[in-house]
CSV table of C-alpha atoms in Angstrom, one decimal:
chain,number,residue,atom,x,y,z
A,1,UNK,CA,-14.9,4.6,-4.2
A,2,UNK,CA,-15.3,3.1,-0.7
A,3,UNK,CA,-13.6,-0.2,-0.9
A,4,UNK,CA,-14.2,-3.3,1.3
A,5,UNK,CA,9.1,5.0,5.9
A,6,UNK,CA,11.1,5.2,7.0
A,7,UNK,CA,13.0,3.0,4.5
A,8,UNK,CA,15.2,0.6,6.3
A,9,UNK,CA,18.1,-0.5,4.1
A,10,UNK,CA,20.6,-3.1,4.9
A,11,UNK,CA,24.2,-2.2,5.7
A,12,UNK,CA,25.1,-3.2,2.2
A,13,UNK,CA,25.3,0.5,1.9
A,14,UNK,CA,22.3,2.1,0.1
A,15,UNK,CA,21.4,5.4,1.4
A,16,UNK,CA,18.5,5.6,3.8
A,17,UNK,CA,16.4,7.9,1.7
A,18,UNK,CA,16.5,9.5,-1.7
A,19,UNK,CA,18.1,12.7,-0.5
A,20,UNK,CA,20.7,11.3,1.9
A,21,UNK,CA,24.2,10.0,1.2
A,22,UNK,CA,26.1,7.2,2.9
A,23,UNK,CA,29.3,5.6,1.8
A,24,UNK,CA,28.9,2.1,0.3
A,25,UNK,CA,32.1,0.2,0.1
A,26,UNK,CA,33.5,-2.8,-1.6
A,27,UNK,CA,37.0,-4.3,-1.6
A,28,UNK,CA,39.3,-6.4,-3.8
A,29,UNK,CA,42.8,-6.6,-5.1
A,30,UNK,CA,44.1,-4.8,-2.1
A,31,UNK,CA,41.8,-1.8,-2.9
A,32,UNK,CA,38.7,-0.5,-1.2
A,33,UNK,CA,36.3,1.8,-3.1
A,34,UNK,CA,33.6,3.7,-1.3
A,35,UNK,CA,30.7,5.2,-3.3
A,36,UNK,CA,28.1,7.9,-2.5
A,37,UNK,CA,25.2,9.0,-4.7
A,38,UNK,CA,22.9,12.0,-4.5
A,39,UNK,CA,20.1,13.3,-6.7
A,40,UNK,CA,20.3,16.8,-8.2
A,41,UNK,CA,18.2,18.6,-10.9
A,42,UNK,CA,21.0,17.8,-13.4
A,43,UNK,CA,21.2,14.1,-12.8
A,44,UNK,CA,22.6,11.8,-10.2
A,45,UNK,CA,26.0,12.8,-8.7
A,46,UNK,CA,28.4,10.0,-7.9
A,47,UNK,CA,31.5,10.4,-5.8
A,48,UNK,CA,34.0,7.8,-4.6
A,49,UNK,CA,37.3,7.2,-2.9
A,50,UNK,CA,39.8,4.5,-3.6
A,51,UNK,CA,42.4,3.3,-1.0
A,52,UNK,CA,45.0,1.9,-3.4
A,53,UNK,CA,46.0,1.6,-7.1
A,54,UNK,CA,43.1,1.3,-9.5
A,55,UNK,CA,43.7,0.4,-13.1
A,56,UNK,CA,40.2,0.9,-14.5
A,57,UNK,CA,36.8,2.3,-13.6
A,58,UNK,CA,33.3,1.6,-14.9
A,59,UNK,CA,29.9,2.8,-13.7
A,60,UNK,CA,26.9,0.5,-13.6
A,61,UNK,CA,23.3,1.1,-12.5
A,62,UNK,CA,20.0,-0.7,-12.1
A,63,UNK,CA,16.6,0.0,-10.8
A,64,UNK,CA,17.0,-2.6,-8.0
A,65,UNK,CA,19.7,-4.0,-5.9
A,66,UNK,CA,20.3,-7.1,-8.0
A,67,UNK,CA,23.6,-6.6,-9.7
A,68,UNK,CA,23.1,-9.4,-12.2
A,69,UNK,CA,20.8,-7.3,-14.4
A,70,UNK,CA,22.6,-4.0,-14.1
A,71,UNK,CA,23.7,-1.9,-17.1
A,72,UNK,CA,27.0,-0.1,-17.8
A,73,UNK,CA,26.6,3.7,-18.2
A,74,UNK,CA,30.2,4.9,-18.4
A,75,UNK,CA,33.8,3.8,-18.8
A,76,UNK,CA,36.1,6.4,-17.1
A,77,UNK,CA,39.8,7.2,-16.6
A,78,UNK,CA,41.4,5.2,-13.8
A,79,UNK,CA,42.0,8.4,-11.8
A,80,UNK,CA,38.3,9.5,-11.9
A,81,UNK,CA,36.6,9.9,-8.6
A,82,UNK,CA,33.2,11.4,-9.7
A,83,UNK,CA,30.6,11.1,-12.4
A,84,UNK,CA,27.2,12.7,-13.1
A,85,UNK,CA,24.6,10.5,-14.6
A,86,UNK,CA,22.6,13.0,-16.6
A,87,UNK,CA,20.6,10.2,-18.3
A,88,UNK,CA,18.8,9.3,-15.1
A,89,UNK,CA,15.0,9.7,-15.3
A,90,UNK,CA,13.7,12.2,-12.7
A,91,UNK,CA,11.9,10.5,-9.9
A,92,UNK,CA,13.3,7.0,-10.6
A,93,UNK,CA,15.3,5.3,-7.9
A,94,UNK,CA,18.6,3.9,-9.2
A,95,UNK,CA,21.3,1.8,-7.6
A,96,UNK,CA,24.9,2.4,-8.7
A,97,UNK,CA,28.1,0.5,-8.5
A,98,UNK,CA,31.7,1.4,-9.3
A,99,UNK,CA,33.3,-1.6,-11.0
A,100,UNK,CA,37.0,-1.2,-10.6
A,101,UNK,CA,40.1,-3.1,-11.8
A,102,UNK,CA,42.9,-3.8,-9.4
A,103,UNK,CA,45.8,-6.2,-9.9
A,104,UNK,CA,44.5,-9.0,-12.1
A,105,UNK,CA,40.9,-8.8,-11.1
A,106,UNK,CA,37.7,-6.7,-11.2
A,107,UNK,CA,35.7,-5.8,-8.2
A,108,UNK,CA,32.7,-3.7,-7.1
A,109,UNK,CA,32.0,-0.9,-4.6
A,110,UNK,CA,28.9,-1.4,-2.6
A,111,UNK,CA,25.6,-0.2,-4.1
A,112,UNK,CA,24.5,3.4,-3.6
A,113,UNK,CA,21.0,4.6,-4.2
A,114,UNK,CA,19.8,8.0,-5.4
A,115,UNK,CA,16.9,9.7,-7.2
A,116,UNK,CA,17.3,12.5,-9.7
A,117,UNK,CA,15.3,15.6,-8.6
A,118,UNK,CA,12.5,16.5,-10.9
A,119,UNK,CA,11.6,20.0,-12.0
A,120,UNK,CA,8.8,21.9,-10.2
A,121,UNK,CA,7.5,24.4,-12.8
A,122,UNK,CA,6.1,27.8,-11.8
A,123,UNK,CA,2.5,26.6,-12.3
A,124,UNK,CA,-0.4,27.3,-10.1
A,125,UNK,CA,-2.7,24.4,-9.3
A,126,UNK,CA,-5.3,26.0,-11.5
A,127,UNK,CA,-2.8,26.0,-14.4
A,128,UNK,CA,-1.8,22.4,-13.8
A,129,UNK,CA,-5.4,21.2,-13.5
A,130,UNK,CA,-6.0,22.6,-17.0
A,131,UNK,CA,-3.6,20.0,-18.3
A,132,UNK,CA,-5.2,17.0,-16.6
A,133,UNK,CA,-8.5,16.4,-18.3
A,134,UNK,CA,-9.7,13.7,-18.8
A,135,UNK,CA,-8.3,11.4,-16.0
A,136,UNK,CA,-8.6,7.7,-15.3
A,137,UNK,CA,-8.5,5.6,-12.1
A,138,UNK,CA,-6.4,2.5,-11.5
A,139,UNK,CA,-9.2,1.2,-9.4
A,140,UNK,CA,-9.2,-2.0,-7.3
A,141,UNK,CA,-5.4,-2.6,-7.6
A,142,UNK,CA,-3.0,-0.9,-5.2
A,143,UNK,CA,-5.8,-0.4,-2.7
A,144,UNK,CA,-7.0,-4.0,-2.8
A,145,UNK,CA,-7.0,-5.9,0.5
A,146,UNK,CA,-6.9,-9.6,1.3
A,147,UNK,CA,-4.2,-11.9,2.7
A,148,UNK,CA,-2.0,-10.9,5.6
A,149,UNK,CA,1.2,-9.3,4.5
A,150,UNK,CA,4.5,-10.9,5.5
A,151,UNK,CA,7.0,-8.1,6.4
A,152,UNK,CA,9.8,-7.8,4.0
A,153,UNK,CA,8.1,-9.8,1.2
A,154,UNK,CA,6.9,-8.6,-2.2
A,155,UNK,CA,3.8,-10.7,-2.0
A,156,UNK,CA,1.2,-8.0,-2.1
A,157,UNK,CA,-2.6,-7.9,-2.4
A,158,UNK,CA,-2.5,-6.0,-5.7
A,159,UNK,CA,-4.1,-8.9,-7.6
A,160,UNK,CA,-6.4,-9.9,-4.7
A,161,UNK,CA,-9.5,-8.5,-6.3
A,162,UNK,CA,-9.0,-10.2,-9.6
A,163,UNK,CA,-7.1,-7.5,-11.6
A,164,UNK,CA,-3.7,-8.1,-13.2
A,165,UNK,CA,-0.7,-6.3,-11.9
A,166,UNK,CA,-0.3,-2.8,-13.2
A,167,UNK,CA,2.1,-2.5,-16.0
A,168,UNK,CA,3.8,0.0,-18.3
A,169,UNK,CA,1.7,-1.4,-21.2
A,170,UNK,CA,-1.5,-0.5,-19.3
A,171,UNK,CA,-0.4,3.1,-18.6
A,172,UNK,CA,0.8,3.5,-22.2
A,173,UNK,CA,-2.6,2.3,-23.4
A,174,UNK,CA,-4.5,4.7,-21.2
A,175,UNK,CA,-2.3,7.6,-22.5
A,176,UNK,CA,-2.7,6.5,-26.1
A,177,UNK,CA,-6.5,6.5,-25.6
A,178,UNK,CA,-6.4,10.2,-24.8
A,179,UNK,CA,-6.4,10.4,-21.0
A,180,UNK,CA,-4.0,12.9,-19.5
A,181,UNK,CA,-3.9,12.0,-15.8
A,182,UNK,CA,-4.0,8.9,-13.6
A,183,UNK,CA,-5.5,8.6,-10.1
A,184,UNK,CA,-3.8,5.7,-8.3
A,185,UNK,CA,-5.7,4.7,-5.1
A,186,UNK,CA,-3.3,3.2,-2.6
A,187,UNK,CA,-3.7,1.3,0.7
A,188,UNK,CA,-0.9,1.6,3.2
A,189,UNK,CA,-2.0,0.3,6.6
A,190,UNK,CA,-2.0,-3.4,5.6
A,191,UNK,CA,1.7,-3.0,4.6
A,192,UNK,CA,2.8,-1.2,7.8
A,193,UNK,CA,4.1,-2.6,11.1
A,194,UNK,CA,2.6,-2.0,14.5
A,195,UNK,CA,4.5,1.3,14.7
A,196,UNK,CA,3.1,2.5,11.4
A,197,UNK,CA,6.4,2.1,9.5
A,198,UNK,CA,5.5,1.3,5.9
A,199,UNK,CA,7.2,-1.7,4.2
A,200,UNK,CA,10.1,-0.6,2.0
A,201,UNK,CA,9.1,-3.2,-0.5
A,202,UNK,CA,5.6,-1.8,-0.8
A,203,UNK,CA,6.9,1.7,-1.1
A,204,UNK,CA,9.1,0.5,-4.0
A,205,UNK,CA,6.1,-1.1,-5.7
A,206,UNK,CA,4.1,2.1,-5.5
A,207,UNK,CA,7.1,4.1,-6.8
A,208,UNK,CA,7.4,1.6,-9.7
A,209,UNK,CA,3.7,2.2,-10.6
A,210,UNK,CA,4.1,6.0,-10.3
A,211,UNK,CA,7.0,5.8,-12.7
A,212,UNK,CA,4.8,4.0,-15.2
A,213,UNK,CA,2.7,7.2,-15.2
A,214,UNK,CA,5.8,9.4,-15.6
A,215,UNK,CA,7.1,7.2,-18.5
A,216,UNK,CA,3.7,7.4,-20.2
A,217,UNK,CA,3.5,11.2,-19.9
A,218,UNK,CA,0.6,11.1,-17.5
A,219,UNK,CA,0.0,13.4,-14.5
A,220,UNK,CA,-0.2,11.0,-11.5
A,221,UNK,CA,-2.0,11.3,-8.2
A,222,UNK,CA,-1.6,8.9,-5.2
A,223,UNK,CA,-3.6,8.9,-2.0
A,224,UNK,CA,-4.5,7.1,1.2
A,225,UNK,CA,-7.6,5.3,0.1
A,226,UNK,CA,-10.1,3.5,2.4
A,227,UNK,CA,-7.2,1.7,4.0
A,228,UNK,CA,-9.2,-0.4,6.4
A,229,UNK,CA,-11.4,2.4,7.7
A,230,UNK,CA,-9.1,3.7,10.5
A,231,UNK,CA,-9.7,7.3,9.6
A,232,UNK,CA,-13.0,7.8,11.3
A,233,UNK,CA,-13.9,11.5,11.8
A,234,UNK,CA,-14.9,11.5,15.4
A,235,UNK,CA,-13.4,13.2,18.4
A,236,UNK,CA,-12.8,9.8,20.0
A,237,UNK,CA,-10.5,8.7,17.2
A,238,UNK,CA,-9.2,12.1,16.1
A,239,UNK,CA,-5.8,12.0,17.9
A,240,UNK,CA,-4.8,8.5,16.8
A,241,UNK,CA,-6.0,9.1,13.2
A,242,UNK,CA,-4.1,12.4,12.9
A,243,UNK,CA,-0.9,10.8,14.3
A,244,UNK,CA,-1.1,7.9,11.8
A,245,UNK,CA,-2.0,10.2,8.9
A,246,UNK,CA,1.0,12.4,9.7
A,247,UNK,CA,3.3,9.5,10.0
A,248,UNK,CA,2.2,7.8,6.8
A,249,UNK,CA,2.3,11.0,4.8
A,250,UNK,CA,5.8,11.9,6.2
A,251,UNK,CA,7.1,8.6,4.9
A,252,UNK,CA,5.3,8.8,1.6
A,253,UNK,CA,6.3,12.3,1.0
A,254,UNK,CA,9.9,11.7,1.8
A,255,UNK,CA,10.0,8.7,-0.5
A,256,UNK,CA,8.6,10.8,-3.4
A,257,UNK,CA,10.1,14.2,-2.6
A,258,UNK,CA,12.4,14.2,-5.6
A,259,UNK,CA,9.5,13.6,-8.1
A,260,UNK,CA,8.5,16.5,-10.3
A,261,UNK,CA,5.2,18.4,-10.3
A,262,UNK,CA,3.4,15.8,-12.4
A,263,UNK,CA,3.0,13.8,-9.2
A,264,UNK,CA,0.2,15.0,-6.9
A,265,UNK,CA,-0.6,13.8,-3.4
A,266,UNK,CA,-4.2,13.4,-2.3
A,267,UNK,CA,-4.6,13.2,1.4
A,268,UNK,CA,-7.5,10.9,1.9
A,269,UNK,CA,-10.5,9.4,0.1
A,270,UNK,CA,-14.1,9.2,1.1
A,271,UNK,CA,-13.7,10.1,4.8
A,272,UNK,CA,-17.0,9.6,6.7
A,273,UNK,CA,-18.3,7.7,9.7
A,274,UNK,CA,-18.6,4.3,8.1
A,275,UNK,CA,-22.2,3.6,7.2
A,276,UNK,CA,-23.5,7.1,8.0
A,277,UNK,CA,-24.3,8.8,4.7
A,278,UNK,CA,-26.1,11.7,6.3
A,279,UNK,CA,-24.7,15.3,6.1
A,280,UNK,CA,-21.9,15.6,8.6
A,281,UNK,CA,-22.4,16.9,12.1
A,282,UNK,CA,-20.3,19.7,13.3
A,283,UNK,CA,-18.0,17.1,15.0
A,284,UNK,CA,-17.6,15.0,11.9
A,285,UNK,CA,-16.9,18.1,9.7
A,286,UNK,CA,-14.4,19.5,12.1
A,287,UNK,CA,-12.4,16.3,12.5
A,288,UNK,CA,-12.4,15.6,8.7
A,289,UNK,CA,-11.2,19.1,8.0
A,290,UNK,CA,-8.4,18.5,10.6
A,291,UNK,CA,-7.4,15.4,8.5
A,292,UNK,CA,-6.9,17.7,5.5
A,293,UNK,CA,-4.8,20.1,7.6
A,294,UNK,CA,-2.7,17.3,9.1
A,295,UNK,CA,-1.9,16.0,5.6
A,296,UNK,CA,-0.8,19.4,4.3
A,297,UNK,CA,1.4,20.0,7.4
A,298,UNK,CA,3.1,16.6,7.1
A,299,UNK,CA,3.9,16.9,3.4
A,300,UNK,CA,5.1,20.4,3.5
A,301,UNK,CA,7.3,19.5,6.5
A,302,UNK,CA,9.4,17.1,4.4
A,303,UNK,CA,10.8,19.9,2.2
A,304,UNK,CA,12.4,19.5,-1.2
A,305,UNK,CA,9.9,19.4,-4.0
A,306,UNK,CA,7.2,18.8,-1.5
A,307,UNK,CA,7.5,22.4,-0.3
A,308,UNK,CA,5.6,23.4,-3.4
A,309,UNK,CA,4.0,20.2,-4.6
A,310,UNK,CA,0.4,20.4,-5.7
A,311,UNK,CA,-1.8,18.8,-3.0
A,312,UNK,CA,-5.4,17.6,-3.2
A,313,UNK,CA,-7.8,17.7,-0.2
A,314,UNK,CA,-11.2,16.1,0.0
A,315,UNK,CA,-14.7,17.2,0.8
A,316,UNK,CA,-16.5,15.3,3.6
A,317,UNK,CA,-17.3,11.9,1.9
A,318,UNK,CA,-16.2,13.6,-1.3
A,319,UNK,CA,-19.8,14.8,-1.7
A,320,UNK,CA,-20.5,18.0,-3.6
A,321,UNK,CA,-23.2,19.3,-1.1
A,322,UNK,CA,-20.8,18.6,1.8
A,323,UNK,CA,-18.0,20.5,0.0
A,324,UNK,CA,-20.2,23.6,0.1
A,325,UNK,CA,-21.5,23.1,3.6
A,326,UNK,CA,-18.4,21.7,5.4
A,327,UNK,CA,-15.3,22.4,3.3
A,328,UNK,CA,-16.0,25.8,1.7
A,329,UNK,CA,-12.9,27.3,3.5
A,330,UNK,CA,-9.8,25.6,2.3
A,331,UNK,CA,-7.1,24.5,4.8
A,332,UNK,CA,-4.1,26.6,5.6
A,333,UNK,CA,-1.1,26.3,3.4
A,334,UNK,CA,2.1,28.3,3.5
A,335,UNK,CA,2.7,28.2,-0.3
A,336,UNK,CA,0.1,30.0,-2.5
A,337,UNK,CA,-2.0,28.4,-5.2
A,338,UNK,CA,-0.9,24.8,-4.6
A,339,UNK,CA,-4.2,23.2,-3.4
A,340,UNK,CA,-7.1,21.4,-5.1
A,341,UNK,CA,-10.4,20.2,-3.8
A,342,UNK,CA,-11.7,16.7,-4.7
A,343,UNK,CA,-15.3,15.4,-4.9
A,344,UNK,CA,-16.9,12.3,-6.4
A,345,UNK,CA,-20.1,11.8,-8.3
A,346,UNK,CA,-22.3,8.7,-8.7
A,347,UNK,CA,-25.8,10.1,-9.0
A,348,UNK,CA,-28.3,8.7,-9.4
A,349,UNK,CA,-27.1,5.7,-7.4
A,350,UNK,CA,-29.8,3.3,-8.7
A,351,UNK,CA,-28.6,3.9,-12.2
A,352,UNK,CA,-24.8,4.1,-11.7
A,353,UNK,CA,-24.0,1.5,-9.0
A,354,UNK,CA,-27.1,-0.4,-7.9
A,355,UNK,CA,-27.1,-3.0,-10.6
A,356,UNK,CA,-29.9,-4.9,-8.8
A,357,UNK,CA,-32.2,-2.1,-9.6
A,358,UNK,CA,-34.3,-1.8,-12.7
A,359,UNK,CA,-33.4,1.8,-13.3
A,360,UNK,CA,-31.4,1.4,-16.5
A,361,UNK,CA,-32.4,4.6,-18.4
A,362,UNK,CA,-31.0,8.0,-17.6
A,363,UNK,CA,-31.9,11.5,-18.7
A,364,UNK,CA,-35.0,13.7,-18.7
A,365,UNK,CA,-36.2,12.5,-22.0
A,366,UNK,CA,-35.9,8.8,-21.2
A,367,UNK,CA,-36.8,8.9,-17.5
A,368,UNK,CA,-38.6,12.1,-16.8
A,369,UNK,CA,-39.7,10.9,-13.3
A,370,UNK,CA,-36.2,10.0,-12.3
A,371,UNK,CA,-34.0,12.2,-10.1
A,372,UNK,CA,-30.5,13.5,-10.8
A,373,UNK,CA,-31.1,14.1,-14.5
A,374,UNK,CA,-29.3,16.7,-16.6
A,375,UNK,CA,-30.5,19.8,-14.8
A,376,UNK,CA,-29.5,18.4,-11.4
A,377,UNK,CA,-26.1,17.4,-12.8
A,378,UNK,CA,-25.5,20.9,-14.2
A,379,UNK,CA,-26.5,22.4,-10.8
A,380,UNK,CA,-24.1,20.2,-8.8
A,381,UNK,CA,-21.1,21.1,-10.9
A,382,UNK,CA,-22.1,24.7,-11.0
A,383,UNK,CA,-21.9,24.7,-7.2
A,384,UNK,CA,-18.3,23.6,-7.4
A,385,UNK,CA,-17.5,26.3,-10.0
A,386,UNK,CA,-19.0,29.0,-7.9
A,387,UNK,CA,-17.8,27.7,-4.6
A,388,UNK,CA,-14.2,26.9,-5.6
A,389,UNK,CA,-13.1,27.4,-9.2
A,390,UNK,CA,-14.3,31.0,-9.4
A,391,UNK,CA,-12.4,31.6,-6.2
A,392,UNK,CA,-9.2,30.2,-7.7
A,393,UNK,CA,-9.4,26.7,-6.3
A,394,UNK,CA,-9.3,23.9,-8.9
A,395,UNK,CA,-11.6,20.9,-8.4
A,396,UNK,CA,-10.9,17.3,-9.2
A,397,UNK,CA,-13.8,14.9,-9.9
A,398,UNK,CA,-11.8,12.0,-8.5
A,399,UNK,CA,-14.3,9.4,-9.3
A,400,UNK,CA,-17.4,8.9,-11.4
A,401,UNK,CA,-18.7,6.0,-13.4
A,402,UNK,CA,-21.9,4.2,-14.6
A,403,UNK,CA,-22.0,0.4,-14.6
A,404,UNK,CA,-22.6,-1.6,-17.7
A,405,UNK,CA,-26.2,-2.8,-17.8
A,406,UNK,CA,-26.2,-5.1,-20.9
A,407,UNK,CA,-29.1,-7.1,-19.5
A,408,UNK,CA,-31.3,-4.1,-20.2
A,409,UNK,CA,-29.3,-1.9,-22.6
A,410,UNK,CA,-27.2,-4.1,-24.9
A,411,UNK,CA,-25.6,-1.3,-26.9
A,412,UNK,CA,-24.9,0.7,-23.7
A,413,UNK,CA,-26.7,3.8,-25.0
A,414,UNK,CA,-27.6,5.2,-21.6
A,415,UNK,CA,-24.3,4.4,-20.0
A,416,UNK,CA,-22.5,6.3,-22.8
A,417,UNK,CA,-24.9,9.2,-22.5
A,418,UNK,CA,-24.4,9.5,-18.7
A,419,UNK,CA,-20.6,9.2,-19.1
A,420,UNK,CA,-20.7,11.8,-21.8
A,421,UNK,CA,-22.9,14.2,-19.9
A,422,UNK,CA,-21.2,14.0,-16.6
A,423,UNK,CA,-17.7,14.4,-18.2
A,424,UNK,CA,-18.9,17.4,-20.2
A,425,UNK,CA,-20.8,19.0,-17.4
A,426,UNK,CA,-17.7,18.8,-15.2
A,427,UNK,CA,-15.1,19.8,-17.8
A,428,UNK,CA,-16.9,22.8,-19.1
A,429,UNK,CA,-17.0,24.2,-15.6
A,430,UNK,CA,-13.3,23.7,-15.1
A,431,UNK,CA,-13.6,20.5,-13.0
A,432,UNK,CA,-11.1,17.7,-13.9
A,433,UNK,CA,-13.1,14.5,-14.6
A,434,UNK,CA,-11.3,11.2,-13.6
A,435,UNK,CA,-13.2,8.1,-14.5
A,436,UNK,CA,-13.5,5.2,-12.1
A,437,UNK,CA,-12.4,2.1,-13.9
A,438,UNK,CA,-12.6,-0.9,-11.5
A,439,UNK,CA,-10.8,-3.2,-13.9
A,440,UNK,CA,-13.6,-5.5,-14.8
A,441,UNK,CA,-15.1,-5.1,-18.3
A,442,UNK,CA,-18.0,-7.5,-17.6
A,443,UNK,CA,-21.7,-6.7,-17.2
A,444,UNK,CA,-22.5,-4.7,-14.0
A,445,UNK,CA,-19.0,-3.3,-13.8
A,446,UNK,CA,-17.2,-0.1,-14.9
A,447,UNK,CA,-14.0,-1.4,-16.5
A,448,UNK,CA,-13.0,0.2,-19.8
A,449,UNK,CA,-9.5,-1.3,-20.4
A,450,UNK,CA,-8.1,-4.8,-20.3
A,451,UNK,CA,-5.7,-4.6,-17.4
A,452,UNK,CA,-3.4,-7.4,-18.6
A,453,UNK,CA,-2.3,-5.6,-21.8
A,454,UNK,CA,-3.7,-2.1,-21.8
A,455,UNK,CA,-6.0,-2.6,-24.8
A,456,UNK,CA,-9.4,-1.0,-24.9
A,457,UNK,CA,-12.4,-3.1,-23.9
A,458,UNK,CA,-14.9,-0.4,-24.8
A,459,UNK,CA,-13.4,1.9,-27.4
A,460,UNK,CA,-16.8,3.6,-27.9
A,461,UNK,CA,-17.2,4.5,-24.2
A,462,UNK,CA,-13.5,5.6,-24.0
A,463,UNK,CA,-13.9,7.8,-27.0
A,464,UNK,CA,-17.1,9.3,-25.6
A,465,UNK,CA,-15.3,10.3,-22.4
A,466,UNK,CA,-12.2,11.6,-24.1
A,467,UNK,CA,-14.1,13.7,-26.6
A,468,UNK,CA,-16.4,15.1,-23.9
A,469,UNK,CA,-13.3,16.7,-22.3
A,470,UNK,CA,-12.1,18.7,-25.3
């Protein structure tokens, strides 16, 4: 929905990125121990050197740099100089320490950071998409804007639009309800410096949220959302936007390159000339398609698991008709069958989003003079089936939702019918439906879950959506 990294680490010794190694040293008792860590498919490999007599070795780890909360994972022979942590979760960043005994004291190496490499299965995007229905959006959270960001802080705008911080409990609740995938809209520009370097602290927070999805067993998708509207598809802004898009995605992709194939990248969101909802001109279409290509090129260029990661590109303004007219030809990619197309659906607007309207009934039987009833819906998703799915390109319905209208329809009969019909119309044609939950379970909103604890605010609506995608 349209909404109003280089990782720099201190010389304490963590590696500069998940795939790199740098010695991290600590001294005591006349001994210096220097540690390196690197992620592999089998775990995290630790190696260290000791410049003196060591009488004991223990391995500790944590998910942050604060040693006070770390956990011991191994007690080793004093002569050991390597260890493989096979219990590390793929895609999770860990900090490690060697705690060594020398003389009459115990001391620590510096902290070394690494991420275990996740598995990329031999799945086409079409095969993966078949495992993703239905999906759910963490709307109005990581893409929320507000106060100015202070570089280096962890004071983000995640709760600026009134939603609680995302938590493992929320993701577990979404999974338990029957959803299989999670779209996580993200804003980046507000957390970047003047040279478009993304805050390491923000990158860590996004990674933490992505790991909630991994832990819950959900396929996750992150994007560059509206992000302040800098991605205008005009020739005048094309060069600057492409440069920023490439720099952002290079940093994002590098940070997540060890994650497995249950993490997807979606390049943009509803790219359009702000305020212009007309079909795109040749200029607008050309520049927007160039954004899709710049995204793919940047991600693939980072290598590792990103060389074959499943990527999602968008239709112009994520509109179905624009997908057919502007984006029928997919961008170039040098790995086969790893691209998906994304569209959104909020028709009819006066029923779904315009809560000031009196249009509260939907469907041919209830509102025969209204537009975008069942036959229109079927026709729109049939276009995506014929234009993309039948040609081997999976389609993600990245957003769709109908607002609660309890002032007219207390039991929510028509909202549930619309949600059911759109979900089913998409799913039966091979399109992955991902419901837009904005986090607010009040009237005139589309929230389905209580964000604070992951409980269901509307079990009947949730059940309707989940059952329609079976």
